[in-house]
XYZ file of C-alpha atoms in Angstrom:
369
model
C -20.842 17.068 -14.188
C -22.576 17.421 -17.803
C -21.160 20.980 -18.445
C -18.104 20.486 -16.395
C -17.036 17.279 -18.471
C -17.892 18.701 -22.150
C -15.734 21.824 -20.840
C -13.139 19.433 -20.023
C -13.385 17.748 -23.338
C -13.454 20.831 -25.154
C -10.486 22.147 -23.309
C -8.461 18.731 -24.083
C -9.945 18.641 -27.725
C -7.742 16.510 -29.983
C -5.383 16.005 -27.214
C -7.805 13.881 -25.251
C -5.661 10.724 -24.549
C -6.620 7.783 -26.554
C -9.014 5.364 -24.128
C -8.286 7.518 -21.125
C -11.416 8.460 -18.883
C -11.876 11.421 -16.248
C -14.684 10.659 -14.120
C -15.502 12.321 -11.143
C -16.938 10.227 -8.118
C -19.995 11.006 -6.029
C -19.499 11.819 -2.364
C -22.071 9.891 -0.129
C -21.552 12.222 2.919
C -17.890 13.199 3.728
C -16.533 10.470 1.553
C -13.997 12.985 -0.093
C -11.189 11.167 1.617
C -12.074 8.064 0.092
C -12.765 9.900 -3.554
C -9.365 11.840 -3.414
C -7.263 8.559 -2.846
C -9.171 6.438 -5.048
C -8.157 9.005 -8.185
C -4.681 9.140 -7.105
C -4.544 5.336 -7.331
C -6.721 5.039 -10.449
C -3.780 7.289 -12.187
C -1.071 5.254 -10.552
C -1.008 3.349 -14.080
C 1.056 0.259 -13.133
C -1.424 -0.416 -10.331
C -4.562 0.195 -12.159
C -3.250 -1.942 -14.725
C -2.242 -4.787 -12.313
C -5.776 -4.363 -10.898
C -7.744 -4.634 -14.146
C -5.504 -7.502 -15.035
C -6.883 -9.051 -11.733
C -10.293 -8.410 -12.490
C -10.190 -10.284 -16.095
C -8.402 -13.238 -14.597
C -11.173 -13.468 -12.111
C -14.187 -13.158 -14.262
C -16.279 -15.079 -11.907
C -15.913 -12.209 -9.425
C -19.715 -12.235 -9.129
C -19.887 -15.562 -7.579
C -16.901 -14.983 -5.269
C -17.295 -13.340 -2.042
C -17.240 -9.658 -2.254
C -14.178 -7.944 -0.529
C -12.532 -4.451 -0.999
C -10.244 -5.858 -3.577
C -13.124 -7.126 -5.613
C -15.258 -3.853 -5.149
C -12.071 -1.820 -6.268
C -11.277 -3.724 -9.117
C -15.079 -3.332 -10.300
C -14.801 0.183 -9.603
C -11.941 0.727 -11.777
C -13.226 -1.496 -14.312
C -16.550 0.422 -14.563
C -14.432 3.802 -15.025
C -11.835 2.153 -17.737
C -14.876 0.704 -19.726
C -17.043 3.649 -19.880
C -18.466 4.845 -23.383
C -17.926 8.412 -22.346
C -14.755 9.986 -21.846
C -15.945 12.131 -18.929
C -18.810 11.878 -16.459
C -19.556 10.891 -12.780
C -19.549 7.551 -11.170
C -20.957 6.419 -7.751
C -18.391 4.205 -6.030
C -21.271 2.950 -3.787
C -20.240 -0.748 -3.600
C -16.908 0.037 -2.715
C -17.865 2.789 -0.105
C -20.491 0.382 1.375
C -18.207 -2.330 1.734
C -15.423 -0.157 3.362
C -18.052 1.072 6.009
C -19.104 -2.729 6.585
C -15.735 -3.633 7.091
C -14.135 -1.285 9.343
C -16.330 0.755 11.954
C -13.797 3.938 12.012
C -15.071 4.699 8.442
C -18.710 4.341 9.259
C -19.512 7.662 10.721
C -20.023 10.941 8.766
C -17.140 12.490 10.725
C -14.083 14.045 8.677
C -11.802 10.989 8.207
C -7.990 10.747 7.605
C -7.094 10.173 3.939
C -3.638 8.688 4.946
C -5.315 6.475 7.458
C -7.539 5.204 4.536
C -4.895 4.746 1.936
C -2.787 2.667 4.607
C -5.796 0.446 5.387
C -6.730 -0.165 1.990
C -3.199 -1.119 0.687
C -2.759 -3.448 3.691
C -6.212 -5.143 3.009
C -5.357 -5.616 -0.449
C -2.286 -7.399 0.438
C -4.157 -9.605 3.054
C -6.621 -10.574 0.583
C -4.142 -11.442 -2.286
C -1.995 -13.514 0.349
C -5.310 -15.461 1.340
C -6.053 -16.126 -2.186
C -2.661 -17.416 -2.829
C -2.736 -19.752 0.054
C -6.092 -21.047 -0.818
C -4.938 -21.544 -4.445
C -1.899 -23.257 -3.335
C -3.509 -25.728 -0.955
C -6.071 -26.629 -3.630
C -4.176 -26.741 -6.868
C -7.224 -27.530 -9.057
C -8.538 -23.887 -8.324
C -5.170 -22.167 -9.156
C -6.144 -18.941 -10.937
C -3.860 -16.758 -12.794
C -4.361 -14.368 -10.129
C -2.376 -16.707 -7.971
C 0.324 -16.459 -10.519
C 0.097 -12.436 -10.408
C -0.030 -12.292 -6.712
C 2.896 -14.496 -6.274
C 5.849 -12.714 -8.068
C 8.838 -14.649 -8.678
C 9.763 -17.607 -6.371
C 13.219 -17.439 -4.636
C 14.040 -20.912 -3.545
C 16.437 -21.184 -0.684
C 19.268 -23.943 -0.890
C 18.304 -25.409 2.423
C 14.605 -25.053 1.512
C 13.800 -24.414 5.072
C 13.084 -20.510 5.050
C 9.673 -19.766 3.530
C 10.026 -16.633 1.104
C 7.182 -14.052 2.069
C 4.798 -13.758 -0.852
C 5.368 -10.988 -2.994
C 2.180 -9.400 -4.259
C 1.561 -6.957 -6.886
C 0.754 -4.252 -4.426
C 4.132 -5.055 -2.990
C 5.776 -4.693 -6.089
C 4.293 -1.293 -6.636
C 4.619 0.386 -3.313
C 6.857 -1.511 -1.238
C 10.250 0.075 -0.213
C 13.016 -1.233 2.323
C 14.291 0.866 4.901
C 17.370 0.069 6.892
C 17.767 1.133 10.632
C 21.564 1.440 11.350
C 22.767 1.760 15.112
C 26.366 2.204 15.522
C 28.076 1.372 18.955
C 30.146 4.319 19.798
C 32.565 2.029 22.058
C 33.075 -0.830 19.594
C 32.021 0.572 16.081
C 29.876 -2.447 15.303
C 27.138 -1.484 13.181
C 23.486 -3.127 14.113
C 21.178 -2.935 10.831
C 17.748 -3.902 11.048
C 15.494 -3.964 7.823
C 11.975 -2.748 7.562
C 9.474 -2.440 4.707
C 6.919 0.351 4.015
C 4.353 1.260 1.871
C 4.668 5.012 2.539
C 7.093 7.449 4.627
C 5.709 9.715 6.962
C 7.754 12.971 7.367
C 7.916 15.422 9.757
C 7.634 19.076 8.392
C 9.075 22.370 9.092
C 7.979 25.951 7.994
C 9.415 27.045 4.799
C 11.202 23.576 3.997
C 10.974 21.148 1.086
C 10.626 17.574 0.760
C 14.476 17.322 -0.010
C 15.119 18.718 3.396
C 12.217 16.700 5.292
C 13.942 13.550 3.716
C 17.221 14.804 5.195
C 15.946 15.300 8.486
C 14.344 11.531 8.140
C 17.638 10.232 7.834
C 19.603 12.264 10.096
C 22.041 11.020 12.375
C 20.764 10.821 16.255
C 22.814 10.258 19.148
C 21.725 7.822 21.791
C 22.902 8.660 25.243
C 22.127 9.103 28.746
C 18.465 7.195 29.405
C 18.395 6.547 25.622
C 21.606 4.556 25.475
C 21.772 1.230 23.179
C 22.363 -2.025 24.551
C 25.433 -3.279 22.110
C 25.341 -7.203 21.900
C 29.189 -6.867 21.420
C 29.785 -4.985 24.528
C 27.008 -6.880 26.116
C 26.304 -3.419 27.884
C 24.448 -0.321 27.432
C 26.482 2.115 25.286
C 26.336 5.509 23.841
C 25.418 4.881 19.833
C 24.531 6.600 16.740
C 21.392 6.009 14.992
C 20.129 6.293 11.559
C 17.353 5.682 8.972
C 18.350 4.818 5.306
C 16.130 4.052 2.402
C 17.931 0.847 1.394
C 15.379 -0.208 -1.311
C 13.355 2.572 -2.763
C 9.930 1.555 -4.271
C 8.670 1.932 -7.457
C 5.901 4.107 -6.357
C 7.018 6.536 -3.714
C 4.140 7.804 -1.388
C 5.275 10.767 0.890
C 2.903 11.678 3.882
C 3.446 14.999 5.197
C 2.464 15.159 8.904
C 0.308 18.056 8.660
C -1.526 17.345 11.966
C 0.347 17.532 15.479
C -0.795 17.017 18.735
C 0.204 19.993 20.721
C 0.679 19.403 24.537
C -0.456 22.775 25.757
C -3.703 22.619 23.740
C -4.350 19.149 24.374
C -5.671 18.508 21.015
C -4.452 18.071 17.609
C -3.662 21.319 15.163
C -3.034 21.597 11.423
C 0.208 22.552 10.374
C -0.185 25.072 7.200
C 3.479 25.177 6.823
C 4.833 25.657 3.295
C 6.750 22.483 2.112
C 7.818 22.643 -1.587
C 7.315 19.432 -3.411
C 9.399 19.185 -6.695
C 7.648 17.665 -9.791
C 10.891 15.741 -10.156
C 12.476 14.317 -7.170
C 16.061 12.721 -6.844
C 16.423 10.228 -3.667
C 20.013 10.444 -2.723
C 21.728 8.288 -0.262
C 19.755 5.244 -0.994
C 21.721 2.182 -0.341
C 20.598 0.302 -3.495
C 21.034 3.143 -6.092
C 23.161 6.261 -5.832
C 20.338 8.209 -6.894
C 16.639 7.125 -7.535
C 14.772 9.612 -9.471
C 11.110 10.157 -9.257
C 8.147 12.184 -11.098
C 5.196 13.489 -9.085
C 1.878 12.101 -10.566
C -0.664 12.851 -7.882
C -1.402 14.987 -4.839
C -3.916 14.571 -2.345
C -4.836 17.771 -0.747
C -6.214 18.750 2.821
C -8.503 21.767 2.674
C -9.457 23.522 5.741
C -7.701 25.078 8.987
C -8.100 22.204 11.194
C -7.692 18.474 11.495
C -11.234 17.482 12.550
C -13.097 19.085 9.688
C -12.207 20.198 6.255
C -12.014 18.431 2.866
C -10.066 16.491 0.430
C -9.361 17.001 -3.189
C -6.663 15.464 -5.562
C -4.492 16.803 -8.374
C -3.288 14.003 -11.062
C -0.910 14.430 -13.834
C -2.261 12.271 -16.947
C -0.456 12.031 -20.109
C 1.378 15.292 -19.224
C -1.966 17.263 -18.183
C -2.694 18.231 -14.641
C -6.212 17.584 -13.613
C -8.101 18.724 -10.684
C -10.593 16.080 -9.000
C -13.153 17.376 -6.387
C -15.471 14.512 -5.771
C -18.224 14.965 -8.876
C -16.142 17.680 -10.469
C -12.965 17.306 -12.892
C -11.198 20.191 -14.560
C -8.028 20.686 -16.190
C -5.611 22.982 -14.197
C -2.217 24.518 -15.440
C 1.088 22.686 -14.101
C 2.248 25.876 -12.481
C -1.185 25.811 -10.364
C 0.593 22.757 -8.307
C 2.592 25.280 -6.544
C -0.343 26.883 -4.782
C -0.584 23.631 -2.581
C 2.693 23.712 -1.202
C 1.298 25.584 2.012
C 1.508 28.930 3.773
C 4.494 30.926 4.296
C 2.635 32.829 7.414
C 0.682 30.960 10.219
C -2.313 32.759 9.658
C -3.194 32.620 5.899
C -6.549 32.479 3.763
C -4.907 29.504 1.688
C -6.048 26.388 3.488
C -5.317 24.107 0.652
C -2.217 22.400 1.374
C -0.453 19.091 -0.153
C -1.010 16.046 2.256
C -0.192 12.885 0.548
C 2.375 12.940 -2.568
C 2.688 10.307 -5.266
C 5.817 9.889 -7.208
C 6.530 7.217 -9.704
C 10.096 5.972 -10.355
C 11.744 7.082 -13.706
C 13.737 4.150 -14.795
C 16.125 5.032 -17.638
C 15.749 3.750 -20.958
C 12.478 2.202 -19.875
C 8.688 2.761 -19.724
C 8.079 0.815 -16.815
């Protein structure tokens, strides 16, 4: 990427952000699914900062047992501490560790970037929770990372219920959905909360993220074979059910369900539908806030006409510039180019580059968090 790197530096010139690094990632045979997600996470600034803080709090990482968290922290550290501003890095240790740990990612077949992101975030949480429990049982070795991993303690007056551990991964990505079911006979509402790291949305042709979110939260009537067992009526009743975002996350990750199983074909098909995703998104109807505002900072794009082959690239916003990451290559793009990844208005189109995973950061009024 020598020439491309210097082109990028020339393009940014004086505007090259202080202390920022733009590095492509080497592909180890179909690892674009991994590279594109890693770039999106690297430019998720609060996540990057906490990961680097974890790294510096655990300077003896070399002695510790290697895991996906240590490999990711090491990779982010390598990128952020480069002397050059641009170039290419080989995420070899991280990819080897991923393959060693999960056989799904061992083959050279086309992998799903969303499946990888999900696996990675859950794995990071597991590691942080284990470290926190280990540190608690051995107060001598209590490290700063345990304090970071732990988050604020909420003690219960009765002292019986154990508060679930809130790691910095949760603090960035976790939101809460509430599943409300209203019995149509007695009007009793049963609400069940569930946490999420990303929202998977069904998509329709010529739609928008806002309309997909509306459909996600729309009311559904449960009747006939789908009746709901109402505890108050002690019987099966017709009911209305809907899903609402109770607590929006700091980083909202939206996964567009572009791969659909088609019964008649007996296989998955890629939906190339045009789904408009705005640069600024308002989440209305959330329980906690009337409106939560978000700003788009990364898009993982699936390139290709089918679900079992193709390529992944990512678009990233950094210091008000948009960049295009395609494995080793990094180039600047115009903000208006983001629209070319909405999808195709016609079913058969030569454009096969479609937004697949969207990363939005919460805009907090009067704050830079």
